[in-house]
Amino acid sequence: MIDTAYLKQQAKFLRVETLKIHKAAPEVRVASSLSPIEIFTALFYGELLAYNPKDPRDENRDRLVISKGHGSICMYPLLADLGFFDQDELKRVCKSGSFLGGIPDPIIPGYETVNGSLGHGLGVACGIALALKTKKSTQKAVVLTGDGELNEGANWEAIMCAAQHKLDNLTLIIDYNKVSMLDFSQNIIDLNSLSEKFKAFHWDVYEIEDGHHIEQVYNTLKTAFSAQQQKPKVVIAHTVKGKGIPFLETHPLSHILSVKEADIDGFVEEINNAD
Amino acid sequence: MQIKAMRDVFLAALHQKMQKDNRLFFVSADFGAPILDKIRADFPDRFINVGIAEQNLINVSVGLALEGFTVYAYAIAPFITMRCYEQIRVNIAILSQLRPMNINLIGVGAGVSYSLSGPTHHCLEDLSIMRTLPNIEVFSPSDYLLAERYVERSIAHKTPKYLRFDAMPMLPASESVENFEDGFRVLQIGSKAAIIATGYMSQKAKKVAADFEVMVIDLYFLNAYDLEKLQACLKNIETVITLEEGFKGVGGLDSEINSKLKNKQVINLGFELKYTFKVGSREFVHEENGLGEQDLIELVKMLTNNDSYQNKK
């Protein structure tokens, strides 16, 4: 049974911890790391994913490919909390010698693929999904991309390939926060209607109206993961870039904006006090 | 000796291996070969055609390799290297340093083996751009016997590799393959100078040097050969010519040899930095770039008469 209160609490925890990391390491992309928080919360704390902190490459894990790696700094506190690595490492983000950089790579336990260049995760996950099927494994492949990232053509090669090979053990989650680097994505490459695009490509499509409503996120992901339509699945999560920081939530340049160090404690308090 | 294409011999040997080893997986970007039809028919669950989509060819192959399969990704040489160079860099060169993967990129159409198809199919950049990536072995065989020998190595060495195959059927450069793991072989002994060539050019070097006192070395592991043995071979030779079907002076075979044989006079031969649009035979394209048989014979003649070469310089 879903424990909504617990998941909400964990999402709040990740948001606060992400801001604290940003305070110590202003280089990290904060806005794009705030939009997928409920998704990661549902996947890990909601136990929708099989994972093993003691053996991050456990054959019986689900393969989570975080293609928008730069926008997943919230995974640092999550992975540390679950025991993938020592909590103390969080104090060293972006410091010389740390494995926790501005853009996460698989040197971090819990990451599967190299990040920093966009549009790579889905194709690799197609190969993983194909391999899992060939091995008769019941584990699944899950990919998280942003929406701006879908401008990369390689994604669409993979989208066609996954449908062709009926990779129903593959789920793409789109953190549809609608802001790219220089503007609202609608003003750069308008992806609407994303759901119609995926339907036309023969994918099984799910949509989360509010990607910060933990119950909606949890329930939709759960439904998608268990579906058996002989099709790959996409979960389009409508999210807000910079969620939790009002000035970021509406700003077309939120991707490259930082939160002032002096303001962070105030935002943390607001988030902690919110219901 | 028979005339055969590298890919046919390699794929036939691989087909045999696939019968016994269910960890071998073949991925094609809609590029075929007669023997590939057999692989596709006999192992439908370990063959996939991703379509004309080289970026996805690499990514899907990487996913399979991460899951423990030994993967063969197959396409035309310029496309499997240059269309998807970023995928190779990020998901193979970089990722393989953290996560072991056995992935073999088979590019068919080395150099100007597709001479009639024009500049898109002339593959003159791959040696330098693939050599510049860490963590990838570059294999550039000169005949099908070497290609066949590589099947074992491709399975045993669990690292990324690029296999640069000629498209055309050819006779072997030598009757047998000895000391394969050295990464090079001497096709002809000689004392006045040495030609170090790779791929088809090794065969051409052997032909043009046949009547001269010139050593011909066929270097096929471009970044994994036994340097000490090569240096020993060349101990008494002062002048070395590098010869490749690739652009000259931009990081291919020539750059490898120049950086390793610093105490010798090295002359670099390769393609001028321009594309060739006029079609014709392979030899015609070579001639257009100053690499015709007669051009090479003249040079070898000059070198074997040291005085006249020095004077000309």
CSV table of N, CA and C in Angstrom, one decimal, chain A residues 57 59 61 63 105-107 111-114 117-120 123-128 130-132 134-135 153-154 157-158 161 165, chain B residues 23 25 45-46 48-50 52-57 59-64 66-69 83 86-87 90-91 94-95 98-99:
chain,number,residue,atom,x,y,z
A,57,ARG,N,25.4,-3.2,-9.0
A,57,ARG,CA,25.3,-3.9,-10.2
A,57,ARG,C,24.6,-5.3,-10.1
A,59,GLU,N,22.5,-8.3,-10.5
A,59,GLU,CA,21.8,-8.8,-11.7
A,59,GLU,C,20.3,-8.6,-11.5
A,61,ARG,N,18.7,-6.2,-10.2
A,61,ARG,CA,18.2,-4.8,-10.1
A,61,ARG,C,17.4,-4.4,-11.3
A,63,ARG,N,17.2,-1.6,-14.2
A,63,ARG,CA,18.2,-0.7,-14.7
A,63,ARG,C,17.6,0.6,-14.9
A,105,ASP,N,28.2,10.7,-13.2
A,105,ASP,CA,28.7,9.6,-14.1
A,105,ASP,C,28.6,8.3,-13.3
A,106,PRO,N,28.8,7.1,-14.0
A,106,PRO,CA,28.7,5.8,-13.3
A,106,PRO,C,29.8,5.5,-12.3
A,107,ILE,N,30.7,6.5,-12.1
A,107,ILE,CA,31.7,6.4,-11.0
A,107,ILE,C,30.9,6.5,-9.7
A,111,TYR,N,24.5,4.9,-10.6
A,111,TYR,CA,24.3,5.4,-12.0
A,111,TYR,C,24.8,4.3,-13.0
A,112,GLU,N,24.1,4.2,-14.1
A,112,GLU,CA,24.3,3.2,-15.1
A,112,GLU,C,25.2,3.7,-16.3
A,113,THR,N,24.9,4.9,-16.7
A,113,THR,CA,25.5,5.4,-17.9
A,113,THR,C,26.2,6.8,-17.7
A,114,VAL,N,27.0,7.1,-18.7
A,114,VAL,CA,27.7,8.4,-18.7
A,114,VAL,C,26.7,9.5,-19.0
A,117,SER,N,26.1,14.6,-22.0
A,117,SER,CA,25.7,14.8,-23.4
A,117,SER,C,24.3,14.2,-23.5
A,118,LEU,N,23.4,14.9,-24.1
A,118,LEU,CA,22.0,14.5,-24.0
A,118,LEU,C,21.6,13.6,-25.1
A,119,GLY,N,20.6,12.9,-24.9
A,119,GLY,CA,20.0,12.0,-25.9
A,119,GLY,C,20.6,10.7,-26.1
A,120,HIS,N,21.4,10.2,-25.1
A,120,HIS,CA,22.1,9.0,-25.2
A,120,HIS,C,21.4,7.8,-24.4
A,123,GLY,N,18.5,5.1,-26.2
A,123,GLY,CA,19.1,4.0,-27.1
A,123,GLY,C,19.8,2.9,-26.3
A,124,VAL,N,20.6,3.4,-25.3
A,124,VAL,CA,21.4,2.4,-24.5
A,124,VAL,C,20.3,1.5,-23.7
A,125,ALA,N,19.3,2.2,-23.2
A,125,ALA,CA,18.3,1.4,-22.5
A,125,ALA,C,17.5,0.4,-23.4
A,126,CYS,N,17.4,0.8,-24.6
A,126,CYS,CA,16.8,-0.2,-25.6
A,126,CYS,C,17.6,-1.4,-25.7
A,127,GLY,N,18.9,-1.2,-25.8
A,127,GLY,CA,19.8,-2.4,-25.8
A,127,GLY,C,19.8,-3.2,-24.5
A,128,ILE,N,19.7,-2.5,-23.4
A,128,ILE,CA,19.6,-3.2,-22.1
A,128,ILE,C,18.3,-4.0,-22.1
A,130,LEU,N,16.5,-5.1,-24.5
A,130,LEU,CA,16.6,-6.2,-25.4
A,130,LEU,C,17.5,-7.4,-24.8
A,131,ALA,N,18.5,-7.0,-24.1
A,131,ALA,CA,19.4,-8.0,-23.5
A,131,ALA,C,18.6,-8.7,-22.4
A,132,LEU,N,17.8,-7.9,-21.6
A,132,LEU,CA,17.1,-8.5,-20.5
A,132,LEU,C,16.1,-9.5,-21.0
A,134,THR,N,16.4,-11.2,-23.9
A,134,THR,CA,17.1,-12.3,-24.4
A,134,THR,C,17.6,-13.2,-23.3
A,135,LYS,N,17.9,-12.6,-22.1
A,135,LYS,CA,18.4,-13.4,-21.0
A,135,LYS,C,17.2,-13.9,-20.2
A,153,GLY,N,18.0,13.9,-32.1
A,153,GLY,CA,17.4,12.9,-33.1
A,153,GLY,C,17.6,11.4,-32.7
A,154,ALA,N,18.7,11.1,-32.0
A,154,ALA,CA,19.0,9.8,-31.6
A,154,ALA,C,17.9,9.2,-30.8
A,157,GLU,N,15.4,7.6,-33.1
A,157,GLU,CA,15.8,6.3,-33.6
A,157,GLU,C,15.5,5.2,-32.6
A,158,ALA,N,15.7,5.5,-31.4
A,158,ALA,CA,15.5,4.5,-30.3
A,158,ALA,C,14.0,4.3,-30.1
A,161,CYS,N,12.8,2.0,-32.7
A,161,CYS,CA,13.4,0.7,-32.5
A,161,CYS,C,12.7,0.0,-31.3
A,165,HIS,N,10.5,-3.6,-31.7
A,165,HIS,CA,10.9,-4.8,-31.0
A,165,HIS,C,10.0,-5.1,-29.8
B,23,ARG,N,26.3,-16.1,-25.9
B,23,ARG,CA,26.5,-14.7,-25.4
B,23,ARG,C,26.9,-13.8,-26.5
B,25,PHE,N,26.2,-11.6,-29.8
B,25,PHE,CA,25.0,-10.9,-30.3
B,25,PHE,C,25.5,-10.0,-31.5
B,45,ASP,N,17.2,-14.7,-32.3
B,45,ASP,CA,17.1,-13.9,-31.0
B,45,ASP,C,18.4,-13.3,-30.6
B,46,ARG,N,19.5,-13.5,-31.4
B,46,ARG,CA,20.7,-12.8,-31.2
B,46,ARG,C,21.2,-12.0,-32.4
B,48,ILE,N,19.9,-8.5,-34.5
B,48,ILE,CA,18.9,-7.4,-34.7
B,48,ILE,C,19.4,-6.4,-35.7
B,49,ASN,N,18.4,-6.0,-36.6
B,49,ASN,CA,18.7,-4.9,-37.6
B,49,ASN,C,18.0,-3.7,-37.1
B,50,VAL,N,18.8,-2.7,-36.7
B,50,VAL,CA,18.2,-1.5,-36.1
B,50,VAL,C,17.8,-0.5,-37.2
B,52,ILE,N,18.5,1.9,-40.7
B,52,ILE,CA,19.6,2.9,-41.1
B,52,ILE,C,19.7,3.9,-40.0
B,53,ALA,N,20.3,3.6,-38.9
B,53,ALA,CA,20.3,4.4,-37.7
B,53,ALA,C,21.6,4.1,-36.9
B,54,GLU,N,22.7,4.7,-37.3
B,54,GLU,CA,24.0,4.3,-36.7
B,54,GLU,C,24.1,4.7,-35.3
B,55,GLN,N,23.5,5.9,-35.0
B,55,GLN,CA,23.6,6.3,-33.6
B,55,GLN,C,22.9,5.3,-32.7
B,56,ASN,N,21.8,4.8,-33.1
B,56,ASN,CA,21.1,3.8,-32.3
B,56,ASN,C,21.8,2.4,-32.4
B,57,LEU,N,22.5,2.2,-33.5
B,57,LEU,CA,23.3,1.0,-33.6
B,57,LEU,C,24.3,0.9,-32.5
B,59,ASN,N,24.2,2.7,-29.6
B,59,ASN,CA,23.6,2.7,-28.3
B,59,ASN,C,23.0,1.4,-27.9
B,60,VAL,N,22.3,0.8,-28.9
B,60,VAL,CA,21.7,-0.5,-28.6
B,60,VAL,C,22.8,-1.6,-28.3
B,61,SER,N,23.9,-1.5,-29.1
B,61,SER,CA,25.0,-2.4,-28.9
B,61,SER,C,25.6,-2.2,-27.5
B,62,VAL,N,25.7,-1.0,-27.1
B,62,VAL,CA,26.3,-0.7,-25.8
B,62,VAL,C,25.4,-1.3,-24.7
B,63,GLY,N,24.1,-1.1,-24.8
B,63,GLY,CA,23.2,-1.7,-23.8
B,63,GLY,C,23.3,-3.2,-23.7
B,64,LEU,N,23.4,-3.8,-24.9
B,64,LEU,CA,23.6,-5.3,-24.9
B,64,LEU,C,24.9,-5.7,-24.2
B,66,LEU,N,26.7,-4.0,-22.0
B,66,LEU,CA,26.7,-3.7,-20.6
B,66,LEU,C,26.0,-4.9,-19.9
B,67,GLU,N,25.1,-5.6,-20.5
B,67,GLU,CA,24.4,-6.7,-19.9
B,67,GLU,C,25.2,-8.0,-20.1
B,68,GLY,N,26.4,-7.9,-20.6
B,68,GLY,CA,27.3,-9.1,-20.7
B,68,GLY,C,27.4,-9.8,-22.0
B,69,PHE,N,26.7,-9.3,-23.0
B,69,PHE,CA,26.8,-9.9,-24.3
B,69,PHE,C,28.1,-9.4,-25.0
B,83,ARG,N,29.2,8.9,-38.4
B,83,ARG,CA,27.8,9.3,-38.2
B,83,ARG,C,27.5,9.2,-36.7
B,86,GLU,N,29.9,10.6,-31.6
B,86,GLU,CA,29.6,11.0,-30.3
B,86,GLU,C,29.1,9.9,-29.4
B,87,GLN,N,28.3,9.0,-30.0
B,87,GLN,CA,27.8,7.8,-29.3
B,87,GLN,C,29.0,6.9,-28.9
B,90,VAL,N,31.0,8.8,-26.1
B,90,VAL,CA,30.4,8.8,-24.8
B,90,VAL,C,30.1,7.4,-24.2
B,91,ASN,N,29.4,6.6,-25.1
B,91,ASN,CA,28.9,5.4,-24.5
B,91,ASN,C,29.9,4.2,-24.7
B,94,ILE,N,34.2,6.5,-23.2
B,94,ILE,CA,34.2,7.0,-21.8
B,94,ILE,C,33.6,5.9,-20.9
B,95,LEU,N,32.4,5.4,-21.3
B,95,LEU,CA,31.7,4.5,-20.4
B,95,LEU,C,32.5,3.2,-20.1
B,98,LEU,N,34.7,2.8,-17.1
B,98,LEU,CA,34.1,2.5,-15.8
B,98,LEU,C,33.4,1.2,-15.8
B,99,ARG,N,32.8,0.8,-16.9
B,99,ARG,CA,32.1,-0.5,-17.0
B,99,ARG,C,32.6,-1.3,-18.1
